[in-house]
PDB file of C-alpha atoms in Angstrom:
ATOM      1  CA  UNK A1180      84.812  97.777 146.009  1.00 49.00           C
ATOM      2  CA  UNK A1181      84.518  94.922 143.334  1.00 49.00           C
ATOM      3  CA  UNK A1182      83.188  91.778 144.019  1.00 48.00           C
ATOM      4  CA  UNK A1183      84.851  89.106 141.784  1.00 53.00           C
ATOM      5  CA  UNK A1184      85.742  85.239 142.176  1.00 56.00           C
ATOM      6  CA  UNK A1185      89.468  86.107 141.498  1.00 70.00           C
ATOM      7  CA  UNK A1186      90.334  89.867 142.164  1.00 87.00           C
ATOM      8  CA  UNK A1187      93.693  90.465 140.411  1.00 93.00           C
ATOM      9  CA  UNK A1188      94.826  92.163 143.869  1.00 96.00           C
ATOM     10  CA  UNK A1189      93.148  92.427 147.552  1.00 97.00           C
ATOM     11  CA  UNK A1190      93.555  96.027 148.912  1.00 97.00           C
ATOM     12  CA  UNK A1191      95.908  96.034 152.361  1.00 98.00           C
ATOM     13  CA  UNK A1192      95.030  96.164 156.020  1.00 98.00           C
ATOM     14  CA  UNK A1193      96.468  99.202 157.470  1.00 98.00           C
ATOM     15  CA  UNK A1194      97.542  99.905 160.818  1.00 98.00           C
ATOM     16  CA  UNK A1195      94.879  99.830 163.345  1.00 97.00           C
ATOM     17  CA  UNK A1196      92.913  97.571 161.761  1.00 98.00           C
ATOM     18  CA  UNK A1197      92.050  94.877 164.453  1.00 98.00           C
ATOM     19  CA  UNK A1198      92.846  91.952 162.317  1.00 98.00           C
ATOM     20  CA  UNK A1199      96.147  92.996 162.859  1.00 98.00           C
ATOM     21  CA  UNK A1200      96.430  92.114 166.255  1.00 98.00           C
ATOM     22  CA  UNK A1201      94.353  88.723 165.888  1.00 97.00           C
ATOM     23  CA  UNK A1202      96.274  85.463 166.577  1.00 98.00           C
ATOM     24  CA  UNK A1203      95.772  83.301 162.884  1.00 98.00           C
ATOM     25  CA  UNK A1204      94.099  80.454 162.904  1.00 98.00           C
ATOM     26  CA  UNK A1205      95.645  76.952 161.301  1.00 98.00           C
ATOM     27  CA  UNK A1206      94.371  76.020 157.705  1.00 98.00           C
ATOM     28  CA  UNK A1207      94.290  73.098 155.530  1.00 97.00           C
ATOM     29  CA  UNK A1208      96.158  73.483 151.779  1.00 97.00           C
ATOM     30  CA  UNK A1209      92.301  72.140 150.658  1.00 97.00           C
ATOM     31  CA  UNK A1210      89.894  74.577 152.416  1.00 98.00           C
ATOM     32  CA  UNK A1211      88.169  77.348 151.110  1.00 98.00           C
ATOM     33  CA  UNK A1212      89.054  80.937 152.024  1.00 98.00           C
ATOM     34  CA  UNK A1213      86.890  83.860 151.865  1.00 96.00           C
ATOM     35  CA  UNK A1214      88.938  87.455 152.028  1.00 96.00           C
ATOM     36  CA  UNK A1215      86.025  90.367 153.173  1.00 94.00           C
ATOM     37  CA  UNK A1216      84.602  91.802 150.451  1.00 92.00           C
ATOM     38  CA  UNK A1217      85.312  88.858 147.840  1.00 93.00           C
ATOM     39  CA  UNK A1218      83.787  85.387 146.992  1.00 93.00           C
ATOM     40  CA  UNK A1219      85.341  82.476 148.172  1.00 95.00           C
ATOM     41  CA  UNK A1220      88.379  81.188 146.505  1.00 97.00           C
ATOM     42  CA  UNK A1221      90.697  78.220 147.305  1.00 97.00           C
ATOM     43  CA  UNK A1222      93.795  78.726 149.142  1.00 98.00           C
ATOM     44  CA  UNK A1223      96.338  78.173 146.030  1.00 97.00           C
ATOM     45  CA  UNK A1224      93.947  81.520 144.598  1.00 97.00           C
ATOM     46  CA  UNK A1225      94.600  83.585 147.389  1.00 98.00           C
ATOM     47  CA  UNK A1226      98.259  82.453 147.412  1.00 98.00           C
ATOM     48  CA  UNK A1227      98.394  83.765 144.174  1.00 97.00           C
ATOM     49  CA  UNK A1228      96.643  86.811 144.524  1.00 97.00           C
ATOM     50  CA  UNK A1229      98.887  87.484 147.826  1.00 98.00           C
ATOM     51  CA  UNK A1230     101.893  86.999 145.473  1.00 97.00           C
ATOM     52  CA  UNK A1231     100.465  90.057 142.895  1.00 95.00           C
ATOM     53  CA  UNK A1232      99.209  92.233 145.827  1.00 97.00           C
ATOM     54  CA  UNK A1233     103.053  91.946 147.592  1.00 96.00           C
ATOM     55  CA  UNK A1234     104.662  92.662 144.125  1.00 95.00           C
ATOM     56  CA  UNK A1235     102.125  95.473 143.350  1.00 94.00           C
ATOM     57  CA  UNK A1236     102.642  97.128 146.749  1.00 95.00           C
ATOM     58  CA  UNK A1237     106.746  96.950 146.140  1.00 93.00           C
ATOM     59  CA  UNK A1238     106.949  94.244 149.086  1.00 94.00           C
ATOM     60  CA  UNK A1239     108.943  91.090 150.180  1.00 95.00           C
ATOM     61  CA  UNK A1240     106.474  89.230 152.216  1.00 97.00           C
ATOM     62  CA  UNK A1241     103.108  89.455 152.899  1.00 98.00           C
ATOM     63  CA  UNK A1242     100.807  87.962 155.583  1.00 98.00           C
ATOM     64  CA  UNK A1243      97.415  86.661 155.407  1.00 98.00           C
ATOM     65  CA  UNK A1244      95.950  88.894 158.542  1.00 98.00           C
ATOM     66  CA  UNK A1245      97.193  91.611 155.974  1.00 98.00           C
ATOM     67  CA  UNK A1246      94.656  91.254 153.307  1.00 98.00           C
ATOM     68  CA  UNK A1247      91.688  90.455 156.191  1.00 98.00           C
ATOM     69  CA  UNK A1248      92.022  86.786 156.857  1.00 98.00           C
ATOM     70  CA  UNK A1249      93.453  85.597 160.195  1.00 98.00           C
ATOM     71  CA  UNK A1250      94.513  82.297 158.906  1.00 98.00           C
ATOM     72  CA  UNK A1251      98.438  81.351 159.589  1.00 98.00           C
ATOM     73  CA  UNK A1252      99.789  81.731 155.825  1.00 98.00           C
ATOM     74  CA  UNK A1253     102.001  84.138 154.174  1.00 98.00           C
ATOM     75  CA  UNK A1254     103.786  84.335 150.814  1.00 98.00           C
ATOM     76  CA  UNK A1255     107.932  85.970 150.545  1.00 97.00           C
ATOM     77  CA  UNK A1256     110.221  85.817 147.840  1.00 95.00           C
ATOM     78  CA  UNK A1257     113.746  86.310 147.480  1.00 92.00           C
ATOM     79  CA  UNK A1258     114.890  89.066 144.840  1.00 90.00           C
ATOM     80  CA  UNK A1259     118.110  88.929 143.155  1.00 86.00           C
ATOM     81  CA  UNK A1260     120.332  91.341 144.387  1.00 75.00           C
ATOM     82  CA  UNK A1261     120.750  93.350 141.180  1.00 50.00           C
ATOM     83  CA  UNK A1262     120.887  97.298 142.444  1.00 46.00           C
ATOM     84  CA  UNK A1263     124.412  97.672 141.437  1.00 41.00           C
ATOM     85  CA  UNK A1264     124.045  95.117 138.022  1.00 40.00           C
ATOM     86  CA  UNK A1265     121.187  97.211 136.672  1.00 42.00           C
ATOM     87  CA  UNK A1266     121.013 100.454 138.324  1.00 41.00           C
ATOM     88  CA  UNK A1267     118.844 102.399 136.191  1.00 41.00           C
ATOM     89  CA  UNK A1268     117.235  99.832 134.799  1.00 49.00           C
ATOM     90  CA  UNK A1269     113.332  99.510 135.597  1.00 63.00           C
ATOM     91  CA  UNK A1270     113.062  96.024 136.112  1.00 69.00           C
ATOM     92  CA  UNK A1271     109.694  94.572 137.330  1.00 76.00           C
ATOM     93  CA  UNK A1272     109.896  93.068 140.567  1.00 76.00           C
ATOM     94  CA  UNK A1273     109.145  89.875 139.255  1.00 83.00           C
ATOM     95  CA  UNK A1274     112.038  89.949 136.727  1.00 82.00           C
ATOM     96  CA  UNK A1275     114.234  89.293 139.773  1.00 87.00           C
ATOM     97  CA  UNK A1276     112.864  86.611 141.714  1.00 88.00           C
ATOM     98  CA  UNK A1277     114.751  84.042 142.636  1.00 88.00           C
ATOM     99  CA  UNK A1278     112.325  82.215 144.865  1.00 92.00           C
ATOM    100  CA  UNK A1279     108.856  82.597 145.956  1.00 94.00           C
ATOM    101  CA  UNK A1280     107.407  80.922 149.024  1.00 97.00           C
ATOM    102  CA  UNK A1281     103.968  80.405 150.358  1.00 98.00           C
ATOM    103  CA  UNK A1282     103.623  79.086 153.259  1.00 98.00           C
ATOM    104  CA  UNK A1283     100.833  77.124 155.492  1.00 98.00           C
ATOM    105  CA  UNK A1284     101.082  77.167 159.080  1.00 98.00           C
ATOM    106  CA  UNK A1285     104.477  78.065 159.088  1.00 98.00           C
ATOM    107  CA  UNK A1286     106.844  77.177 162.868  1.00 98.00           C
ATOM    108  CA  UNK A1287     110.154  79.028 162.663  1.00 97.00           C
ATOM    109  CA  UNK A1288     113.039  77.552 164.735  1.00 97.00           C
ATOM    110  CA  UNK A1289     115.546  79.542 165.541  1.00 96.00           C
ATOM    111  CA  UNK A1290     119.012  78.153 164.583  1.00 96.00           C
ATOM    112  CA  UNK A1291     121.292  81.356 165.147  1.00 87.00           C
ATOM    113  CA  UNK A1292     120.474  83.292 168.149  1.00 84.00           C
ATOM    114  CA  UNK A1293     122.937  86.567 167.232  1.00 87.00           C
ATOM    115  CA  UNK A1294     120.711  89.269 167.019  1.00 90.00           C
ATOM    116  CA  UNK A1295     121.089  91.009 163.590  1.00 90.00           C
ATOM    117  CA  UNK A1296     119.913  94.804 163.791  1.00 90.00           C
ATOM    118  CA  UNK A1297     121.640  96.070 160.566  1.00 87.00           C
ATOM    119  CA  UNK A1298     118.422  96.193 158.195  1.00 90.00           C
ATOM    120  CA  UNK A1299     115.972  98.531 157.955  1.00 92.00           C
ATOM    121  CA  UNK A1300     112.385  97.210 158.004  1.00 96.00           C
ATOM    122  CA  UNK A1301     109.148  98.216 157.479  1.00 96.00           C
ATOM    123  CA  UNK A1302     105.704  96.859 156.552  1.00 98.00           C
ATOM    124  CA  UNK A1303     103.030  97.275 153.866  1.00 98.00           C
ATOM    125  CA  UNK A1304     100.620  97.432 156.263  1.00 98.00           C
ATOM    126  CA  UNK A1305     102.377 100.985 157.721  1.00 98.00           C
ATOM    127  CA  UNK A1306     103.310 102.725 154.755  1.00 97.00           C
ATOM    128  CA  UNK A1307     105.738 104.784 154.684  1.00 96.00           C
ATOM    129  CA  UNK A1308     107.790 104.192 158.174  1.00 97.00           C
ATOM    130  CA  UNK A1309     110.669 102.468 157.964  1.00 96.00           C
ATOM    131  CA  UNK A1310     113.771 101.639 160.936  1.00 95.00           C
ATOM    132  CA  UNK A1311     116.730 100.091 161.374  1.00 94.00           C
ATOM    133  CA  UNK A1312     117.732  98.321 164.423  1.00 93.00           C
ATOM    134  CA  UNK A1313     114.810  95.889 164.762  1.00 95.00           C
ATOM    135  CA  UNK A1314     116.429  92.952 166.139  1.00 95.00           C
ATOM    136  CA  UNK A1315     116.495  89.483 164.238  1.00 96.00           C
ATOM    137  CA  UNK A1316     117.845  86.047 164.750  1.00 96.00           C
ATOM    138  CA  UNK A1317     120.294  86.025 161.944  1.00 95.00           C
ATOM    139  CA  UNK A1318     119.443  82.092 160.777  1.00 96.00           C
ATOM    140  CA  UNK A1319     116.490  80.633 161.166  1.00 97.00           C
ATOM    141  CA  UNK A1320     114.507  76.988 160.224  1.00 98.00           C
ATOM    142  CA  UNK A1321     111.197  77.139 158.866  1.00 98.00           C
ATOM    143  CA  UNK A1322     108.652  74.071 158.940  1.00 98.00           C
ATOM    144  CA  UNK A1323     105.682  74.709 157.119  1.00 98.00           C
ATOM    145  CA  UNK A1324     103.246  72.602 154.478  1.00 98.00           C
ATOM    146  CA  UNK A1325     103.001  74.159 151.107  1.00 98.00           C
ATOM    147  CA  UNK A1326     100.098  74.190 147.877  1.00 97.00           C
ATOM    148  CA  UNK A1327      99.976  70.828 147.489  1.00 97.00           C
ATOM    149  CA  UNK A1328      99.792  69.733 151.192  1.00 97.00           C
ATOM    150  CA  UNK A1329     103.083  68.549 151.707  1.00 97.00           C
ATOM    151  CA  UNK A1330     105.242  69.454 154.417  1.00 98.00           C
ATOM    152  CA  UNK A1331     108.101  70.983 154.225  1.00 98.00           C
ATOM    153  CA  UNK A1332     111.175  72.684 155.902  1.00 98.00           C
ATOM    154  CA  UNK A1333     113.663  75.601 154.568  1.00 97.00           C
ATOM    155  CA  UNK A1334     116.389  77.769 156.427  1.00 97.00           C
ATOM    156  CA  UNK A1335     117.418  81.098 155.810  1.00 96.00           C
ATOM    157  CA  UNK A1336     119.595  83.181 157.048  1.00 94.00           C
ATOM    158  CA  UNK A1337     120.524  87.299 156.660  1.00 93.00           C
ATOM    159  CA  UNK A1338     117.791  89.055 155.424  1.00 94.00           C
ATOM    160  CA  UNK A1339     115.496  86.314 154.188  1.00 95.00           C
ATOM    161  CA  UNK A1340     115.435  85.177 157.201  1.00 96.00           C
ATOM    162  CA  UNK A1341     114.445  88.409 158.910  1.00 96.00           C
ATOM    163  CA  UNK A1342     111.289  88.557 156.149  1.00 97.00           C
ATOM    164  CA  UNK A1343     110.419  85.004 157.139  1.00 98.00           C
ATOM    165  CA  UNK A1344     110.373  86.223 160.638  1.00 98.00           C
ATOM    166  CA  UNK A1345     108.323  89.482 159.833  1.00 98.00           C
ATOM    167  CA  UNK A1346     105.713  87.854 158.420  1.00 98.00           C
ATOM    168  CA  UNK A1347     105.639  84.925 161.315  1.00 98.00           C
ATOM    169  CA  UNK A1348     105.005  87.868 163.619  1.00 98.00           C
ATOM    170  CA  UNK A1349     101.673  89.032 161.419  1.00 98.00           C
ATOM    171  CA  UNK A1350     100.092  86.107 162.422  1.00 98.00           C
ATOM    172  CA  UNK A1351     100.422  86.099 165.624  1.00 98.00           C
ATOM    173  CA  UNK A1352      99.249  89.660 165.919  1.00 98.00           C
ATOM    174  CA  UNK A1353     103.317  92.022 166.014  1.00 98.00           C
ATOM    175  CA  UNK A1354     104.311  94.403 164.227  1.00 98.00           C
ATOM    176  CA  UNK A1355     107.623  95.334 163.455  1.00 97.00           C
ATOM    177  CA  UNK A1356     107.315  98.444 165.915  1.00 97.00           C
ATOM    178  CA  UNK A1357     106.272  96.461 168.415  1.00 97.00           C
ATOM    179  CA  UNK A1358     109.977  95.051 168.716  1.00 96.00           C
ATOM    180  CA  UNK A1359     111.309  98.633 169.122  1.00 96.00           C
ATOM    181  CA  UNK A1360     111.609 101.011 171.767  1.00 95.00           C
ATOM    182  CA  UNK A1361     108.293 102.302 172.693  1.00 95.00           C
ATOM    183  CA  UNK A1362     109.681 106.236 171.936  1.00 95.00           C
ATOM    184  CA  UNK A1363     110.023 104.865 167.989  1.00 94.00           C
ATOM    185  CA  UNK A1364     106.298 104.573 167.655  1.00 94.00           C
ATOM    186  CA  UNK A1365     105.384 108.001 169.653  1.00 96.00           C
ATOM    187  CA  UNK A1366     107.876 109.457 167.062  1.00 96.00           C
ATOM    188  CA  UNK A1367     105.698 108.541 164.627  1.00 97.00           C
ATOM    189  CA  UNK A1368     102.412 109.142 166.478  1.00 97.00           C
ATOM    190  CA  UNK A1369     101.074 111.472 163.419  1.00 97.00           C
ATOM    191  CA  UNK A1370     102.228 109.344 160.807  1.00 97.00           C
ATOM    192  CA  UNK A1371      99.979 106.809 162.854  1.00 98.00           C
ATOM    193  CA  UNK A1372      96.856 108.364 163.371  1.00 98.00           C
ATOM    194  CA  UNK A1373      96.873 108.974 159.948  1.00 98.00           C
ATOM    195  CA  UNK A1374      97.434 105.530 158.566  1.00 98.00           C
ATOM    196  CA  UNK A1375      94.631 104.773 161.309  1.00 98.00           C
ATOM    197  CA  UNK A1376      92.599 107.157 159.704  1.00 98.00           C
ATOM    198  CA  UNK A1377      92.550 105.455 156.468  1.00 97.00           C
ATOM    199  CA  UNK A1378      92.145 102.310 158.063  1.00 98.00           C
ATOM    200  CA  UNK A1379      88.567 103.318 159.880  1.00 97.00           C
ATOM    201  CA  UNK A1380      87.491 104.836 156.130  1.00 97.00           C
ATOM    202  CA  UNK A1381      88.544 101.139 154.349  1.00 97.00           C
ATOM    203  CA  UNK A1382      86.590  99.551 157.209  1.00 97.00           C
ATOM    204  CA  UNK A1383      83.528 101.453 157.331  1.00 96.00           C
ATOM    205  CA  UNK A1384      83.640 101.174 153.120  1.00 95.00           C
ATOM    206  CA  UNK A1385      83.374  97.709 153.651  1.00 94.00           C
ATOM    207  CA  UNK A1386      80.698  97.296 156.137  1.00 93.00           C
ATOM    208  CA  UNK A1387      78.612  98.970 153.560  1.00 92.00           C
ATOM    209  CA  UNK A1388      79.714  96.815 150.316  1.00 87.00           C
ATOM    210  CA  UNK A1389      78.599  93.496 152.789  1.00 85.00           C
ATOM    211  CA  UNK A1390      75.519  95.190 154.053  1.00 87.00           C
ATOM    212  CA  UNK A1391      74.902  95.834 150.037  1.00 85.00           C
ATOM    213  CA  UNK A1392      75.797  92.453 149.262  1.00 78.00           C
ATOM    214  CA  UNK A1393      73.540  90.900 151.959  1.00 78.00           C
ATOM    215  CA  UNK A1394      70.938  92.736 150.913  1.00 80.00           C
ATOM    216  CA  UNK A1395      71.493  91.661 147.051  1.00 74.00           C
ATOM    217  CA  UNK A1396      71.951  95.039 145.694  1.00 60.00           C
TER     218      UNK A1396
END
């Protein structure tokens, strides 16, 4: 594991990683962050780096408790909805962004209460498992502050709004199986352990990079 001021990506917390299930903490657009295993950056770095990590990883959202820090942030974009426009084409992801979002303390508001089941969702943080039927408000408000400190407020609705929602849930400790039938995650009980697995190796690997970097090695 590396150890620079600005990491081009951070690697992902996977499932069973107890940061996961943390409730975030509030931050302030000016403090200073430090993500395990990295120096400290400012929180307009991290945003950044959040941004590459979710576009490396193939994602829509990501969450700070997902990269080791349980502070109440998370970054989303909206994509353009070209699969039909440029099928076959091998866009990058960033190509067809039509609006990023990084958001500080974040309070969602619920403005349409119809549950919407009709996407399937998964997370970055469970590779691999994906389901339909997880159940969504279909519009929803957003108050958050952004970069620069100033608050702000968006709505979405569809599927934005069920990413905005996702990643609201990461930081205060759900996962997007934990709004499904209990049977759904037993189906997946091996595809689990193994994620946990990983998760115990990543953690263990980096208890040893901070006892090296204590120690000044």
């Amino acid at each position: 594991m590396s150890d620079p001021a600005s990491p081009r990506v951070y690697p992902l917390r996977l499932y069973g990683d107890p940061v996961l299930r943390r409730k975030a903490k509030p931050l302030q657009a000016t403090d200073t962050l430090t993500v395990p295993g990295f120096d400290p950056q400012t929180v307009r770095q991290v945003a950044d780096t959040m941004l590459e990590t979710m576009f490396e990883a193939h994602g829509v959202g990501l969450a700070a408790p997902q990269i080791g820090l349980p502070v109440r942030m998370f970054v989303a974009v909206e994509y353009e909805d070209d699969e039909e426009e440029n099928e076959g084409q091998d866009r990058p992801l960033k190509s067809r962004v039509l609006r990023d979002f990084v958001m500080l303390n974040p309070v969602l508001k619920v403005i349409d209460k119809k549950k919407d089941r009709s996407y399937q969702e998964g997370c970055l943080s469970i590779p691999g498992i994906y389901e339909e039927g997880v159940p969504r408000a279909r519009a929803v408000q957003v108050s958050y502050t952004d970069l620069d400190g100033v608050a702000r407020v968006v709505e979405a609705d569809d599927f934005l709004a069920r990413v905005f929602q996702h990643e609201a849930d990461h930081l205060d400790g759900v996962l997007f199986l934990d709004r499904l039938p209990a049977e759904v995650t037993e189906d997946y009980r091996k595809e689990l352990l193994a994620i946990q697995q990983k998760s115990r190796t990543f953690l263990n690997d980096l208890a040893a990079h901070e006892r090296q970097r204590k120690a000044g090695l």
